Structure formats: structure tokens, C-alpha cells
Coordinates of C-alpha atoms in Angstrom, one line a residue:
Chain A
Q114 CA 104.8 -11.2 26.2
V115 CA 102.0 -11.4 23.9
Q116 CA 101.6 -7.8 22.0
L117 CA 99.2 -7.0 19.5
V118 CA 100.1 -3.1 17.6
Q119 CA 98.0 -1.7 15.2
S120 CA 98.6 0.9 12.8
G121 CA 97.6 4.9 13.6
A122 CA 94.7 6.6 13.3
E123 CA 92.9 7.6 9.9
V124 CA 91.3 9.8 8.1
K125 CA 88.5 8.9 5.6
K126 CA 86.4 11.0 2.9
P127 CA 83.0 8.6 2.3
G128 CA 83.4 6.4 -0.2
A129 CA 86.6 5.8 0.0
S130 CA 88.4 2.6 1.6
V131 CA 90.8 2.1 5.0
K132 CA 93.4 -0.6 5.6
V133 CA 94.1 -1.3 9.4
S134 CA 97.0 -3.6 10.7
C135 CA 97.8 -5.4 13.5
K136 CA 101.0 -7.1 13.9
A137 CA 101.7 -9.9 16.6
S138 CA 104.6 -10.6 18.6
G139 CA 105.1 -13.0 21.7
Y140 CA 103.3 -16.3 20.2
T141 CA 103.1 -18.1 17.8
F142 CA 101.2 -15.9 15.3
T143 CA 99.9 -19.3 12.8
S144 CA 98.3 -20.7 16.0
Y145 CA 95.5 -18.4 17.3
Y146 CA 92.9 -16.9 15.0
M147 CA 93.0 -13.2 15.3
H148 CA 89.5 -11.1 15.5
W149 CA 88.5 -7.9 14.3
V150 CA 86.4 -5.7 16.5
R151 CA 85.0 -2.4 16.3
Q152 CA 83.0 0.0 18.5
A153 CA 81.4 3.2 17.4
P154 CA 81.7 6.6 19.8
G155 CA 79.8 5.8 23.0
Q156 CA 78.1 2.6 21.2
G157 CA 79.0 -1.1 22.3
L158 CA 81.2 -3.7 21.1
E159 CA 80.7 -5.1 17.6
W160 CA 82.3 -8.6 15.8
M161 CA 83.2 -7.9 12.6
G162 CA 85.0 -11.4 11.8
I163 CA 87.7 -14.1 12.0
I164 CA 90.8 -14.6 10.2
N165 CA 92.6 -18.1 10.7
P166 CA 96.6 -16.7 10.6
S167 CA 97.7 -20.4 9.1
G168 CA 95.4 -21.0 6.1
G169 CA 94.4 -17.2 5.9
S170 CA 90.6 -18.5 6.1
T171 CA 88.1 -16.0 6.8
S172 CA 84.3 -15.8 8.5
Y173 CA 82.6 -12.0 8.6
A174 CA 79.5 -10.9 9.9
Q175 CA 76.5 -10.8 7.5
K176 CA 76.6 -6.6 8.2
F177 CA 79.9 -6.5 6.6
Q178 CA 80.0 -9.0 3.5
G179 CA 80.9 -7.6 0.3
R180 CA 82.7 -4.4 2.2
V181 CA 85.1 -6.2 4.5
T182 CA 88.6 -8.2 3.5
M183 CA 90.7 -9.5 6.5
T184 CA 93.8 -10.9 5.4
R185 CA 97.6 -11.9 6.9
D186 CA 101.1 -12.2 6.2
T187 CA 102.7 -14.6 7.8
S188 CA 107.1 -13.4 7.1
T189 CA 106.2 -10.3 9.3
S190 CA 103.1 -11.8 11.9
T191 CA 100.5 -8.8 10.7
V192 CA 97.1 -9.2 9.7
Y193 CA 95.1 -6.8 8.0
M194 CA 91.1 -5.6 8.0
E195 CA 90.3 -3.4 4.9
L196 CA 87.0 -1.7 5.0
S197 CA 85.7 -0.4 1.5
S198 CA 82.9 1.7 0.9
L199 CA 83.3 3.4 3.8
R200 CA 80.1 5.6 5.2
S201 CA 79.9 8.0 8.5
E202 CA 78.4 5.1 10.4
D203 CA 81.8 3.6 10.0
T204 CA 83.5 6.0 12.2
A205 CA 85.2 3.7 15.3
V206 CA 88.0 2.3 16.9
Y207 CA 89.0 -0.7 15.1
Y208 CA 90.7 -3.2 17.3
C209 CA 92.3 -6.8 16.6
A210 CA 91.9 -9.3 19.5
R211 CA 93.3 -12.5 20.2
M212 CA 90.5 -14.7 22.1
G213 CA 91.7 -18.1 22.1
G214 CA 93.4 -19.7 24.6
A215 CA 94.2 -19.0 28.5
A216 CA 93.6 -15.3 28.2
D217 CA 92.3 -12.4 26.0
Y218 CA 94.9 -10.5 23.8
W219 CA 93.7 -7.1 22.5
G220 CA 95.2 -4.2 20.1
Q221 CA 95.2 -0.6 21.3
G222 CA 92.7 -0.1 18.8
T223 CA 93.0 2.2 15.9
L224 CA 90.1 5.2 15.2
V225 CA 89.3 5.7 11.7
T226 CA 86.9 8.8 11.3
V227 CA 84.7 9.1 8.1
S228 CA 84.0 12.6 7.3
S229 CA 83.8 14.5 4.6
Chain B
D11 CA 72.5 -15.3 13.6
I12 CA 72.2 -15.4 16.9
Q13 CA 70.9 -12.4 18.9
M14 CA 72.4 -11.5 22.5
T15 CA 70.0 -9.2 24.6
Q16 CA 71.3 -8.1 27.9
S17 CA 69.5 -6.9 31.0
P18 CA 69.8 -4.1 32.2
S19 CA 71.2 -1.9 29.6
A20 CA 72.1 0.5 32.6
M21 CA 72.2 0.3 36.3
S22 CA 73.1 1.8 39.8
A23 CA 74.4 0.5 42.6
S24 CA 76.7 1.0 45.6
V25 CA 79.9 -0.1 46.8
G26 CA 79.2 -3.3 48.3
D27 CA 76.1 -4.5 46.6
R28 CA 75.7 -7.5 44.9
V29 CA 75.0 -7.0 41.2
T30 CA 73.6 -9.2 38.7
I31 CA 73.2 -9.2 34.8
T32 CA 71.6 -11.6 32.3
C33 CA 72.3 -12.2 29.1
R34 CA 69.7 -14.3 26.8
A35 CA 70.5 -15.6 23.4
S36 CA 68.1 -16.1 20.6
Q37 CA 69.1 -20.1 20.2
G38 CA 70.7 -22.6 22.6
I39 CA 74.6 -21.7 22.7
S40 CA 75.6 -24.7 24.9
N41 CA 78.3 -23.0 27.8
Y42 CA 80.2 -20.7 24.9
L43 CA 79.6 -17.7 26.4
A44 CA 82.0 -15.1 27.8
W45 CA 82.0 -11.9 29.8
F46 CA 84.1 -9.2 29.6
Q47 CA 84.4 -5.7 31.5
Q48 CA 85.4 -2.5 29.4
K49 CA 86.2 0.9 31.5
P50 CA 86.2 4.5 29.5
G51 CA 89.3 4.7 27.0
K52 CA 90.7 1.1 27.9
V53 CA 90.5 -2.3 25.8
P54 CA 87.7 -4.8 26.7
K55 CA 89.1 -7.4 29.3
R56 CA 87.9 -11.3 29.5
L57 CA 86.5 -11.9 32.7
I58 CA 84.7 -15.3 32.3
Y59 CA 84.7 -18.0 29.8
A60 CA 83.1 -20.9 29.3
S61 CA 80.0 -19.0 31.0
S62 CA 81.7 -20.3 34.5
S63 CA 85.1 -20.4 34.6
L64 CA 87.0 -17.2 35.5
Q65 CA 89.8 -16.0 34.2
S66 CA 93.0 -16.2 35.8
G67 CA 93.5 -12.9 38.3
V68 CA 90.2 -11.7 37.8
P69 CA 88.8 -11.9 41.4
S70 CA 87.0 -14.6 43.2
R71 CA 83.9 -11.8 43.4
F72 CA 82.9 -12.1 39.8
S73 CA 81.3 -15.1 38.5
G74 CA 79.1 -16.6 35.7
S75 CA 76.6 -18.9 35.3
G76 CA 74.5 -20.7 32.9
S77 CA 73.6 -22.5 29.8
G78 CA 71.6 -22.6 26.6
T79 CA 69.9 -19.2 26.7
E80 CA 70.0 -18.2 30.2
F81 CA 73.6 -16.7 31.5
T82 CA 74.6 -15.1 34.7
L83 CA 77.0 -12.3 35.7
T84 CA 77.1 -11.8 39.0
I85 CA 79.6 -9.6 40.9
S86 CA 79.0 -10.5 44.9
S87 CA 80.2 -7.2 46.6
L88 CA 80.8 -4.2 44.2
Q89 CA 84.1 -2.7 44.6
P90 CA 84.9 1.1 43.1
E91 CA 87.0 -0.6 40.6
D92 CA 83.9 -2.6 39.3
F93 CA 82.7 0.4 37.8
A94 CA 82.4 -0.4 34.2
T95 CA 80.5 -1.4 31.3
Y96 CA 79.8 -5.7 31.2
Y97 CA 79.4 -7.1 27.7
C98 CA 78.7 -11.0 27.2
L99 CA 79.5 -12.6 23.4
Q100 CA 78.3 -15.7 22.6
H101 CA 81.3 -17.9 20.6
N102 CA 79.1 -21.3 19.7
S103 CA 78.9 -20.2 16.1
Y104 CA 80.0 -17.2 13.5
P105 CA 79.0 -14.9 13.5
W106 CA 80.1 -14.2 17.1
T107 CA 77.9 -11.5 18.7
F108 CA 78.3 -9.2 21.8
G109 CA 75.2 -7.6 24.3
Q110 CA 74.8 -4.5 23.6
G111 CA 76.4 -3.8 26.9
T112 CA 75.6 -3.1 30.9
K113 CA 76.6 0.1 32.2
V114 CA 77.3 0.0 36.1
E115 CA 77.3 3.3 37.6
I116 CA 77.9 4.7 41.2
K117 CA 74.5 5.2 43.2

């Protein structure tokens, strides 16, 4: 069965970077694009960007341009999302999600807390 | 970027009520619109794709319609398990964008 397993919660100081991983299993990793979506406490869903695991191409929301980097490792079927220059407003649950195909699959979410 | 405006942002309804949620796109997106349900502490779940196609396993009381810039999600007879927040998502062009959400609460 398809599974997306994300790395654990992180606490970071303002100005630092965080790198969240998402390990995929149960399907051909390179066949489906992977999205990153975040949700601040009590707020709505925010689409951050997408990566093509096959070639590594990416597209990011303008809001995160210059601060976000999405990468993949095909040898371990893992995608990564790194967000730099963290500020308190980046405190959120970060999800990876596979939304192509007949069904959608989401990771369990990774809480990133930015606090001094 | 395409802006997605959902209405209402919140609503109270009773079990058995017919519920309609609207999503408007700032420019035409054909039928590249999906609807998601999210319950507290849970990951989102896609209900509808391509504006009107029901995801496998989703109850038939959920339906979607619309094309271009106006879309609706309808729950024909609200059930206790349907109290949740609903989001639309346009995937016509990057960046994909979510609506701000509609919280459906118990009256």
C-alpha cells in the first residue's frame, strides 16, 4: 500500500533552516509528482510547491521563492523540503502529498516550530 | 497567481440539511478543481476531482459542479461525520492554490 512517512517534529530558532523528509513506498517513486503543503496553527492549507521525482524539476509558490528548496533521492525514494531564513510565521505542520492518480496520499505531517 | 475565494468561511447546519459551498477562481481554470475535507488533527482527504468526479469510496451525498470560475460542493444530506473544514484547490496552473476553507459546524 502507498505510504508517505515524514521525519519528526523540529524546533528551530529564527533565521535557521529546516529540512523535512518524506519517504515514499508502495508505488513507483518516479511516476508521481510530490507536493508540499503547509498549515499554520488554526489556519488553512497553503500549497508550497512541487517536485518531479523523475527528473528533479520543481515549481515553487512565489511566496517561498528563494527560501525553499525541494530535492529528491531516487535511491531511497525520499523527497526533501528545506526552508531557510525561518521566522515565527513559518510555524506550521508541513505535509508531503501525492495528489496525482486515482487517489491522494498524504504524509502524517511534520510540525516545525520556530521560536527563540 | 490564481486566487480562490471560498464562501462562506463558516456555517452552522443541522444533520439532514443540504449544504452548498462555493469557490470562485480569479480567472478561468476549466475543470481543474478539487475539493478536500479535513477533520481536526487529521490530514486532508480528497472528495472530488476534476470539478465533479467523486473520489472512490466517498459517499454519494457529496457532489461537485462548475467550470471556468464558479464551482460548488454540495452535501445533499449532512451527516454527523461531515462536520469538518472543506477546501477547494485549483490545479490548472502553477502555483496551485487552495481556497481559505469553509468550516461546517453543528447547529
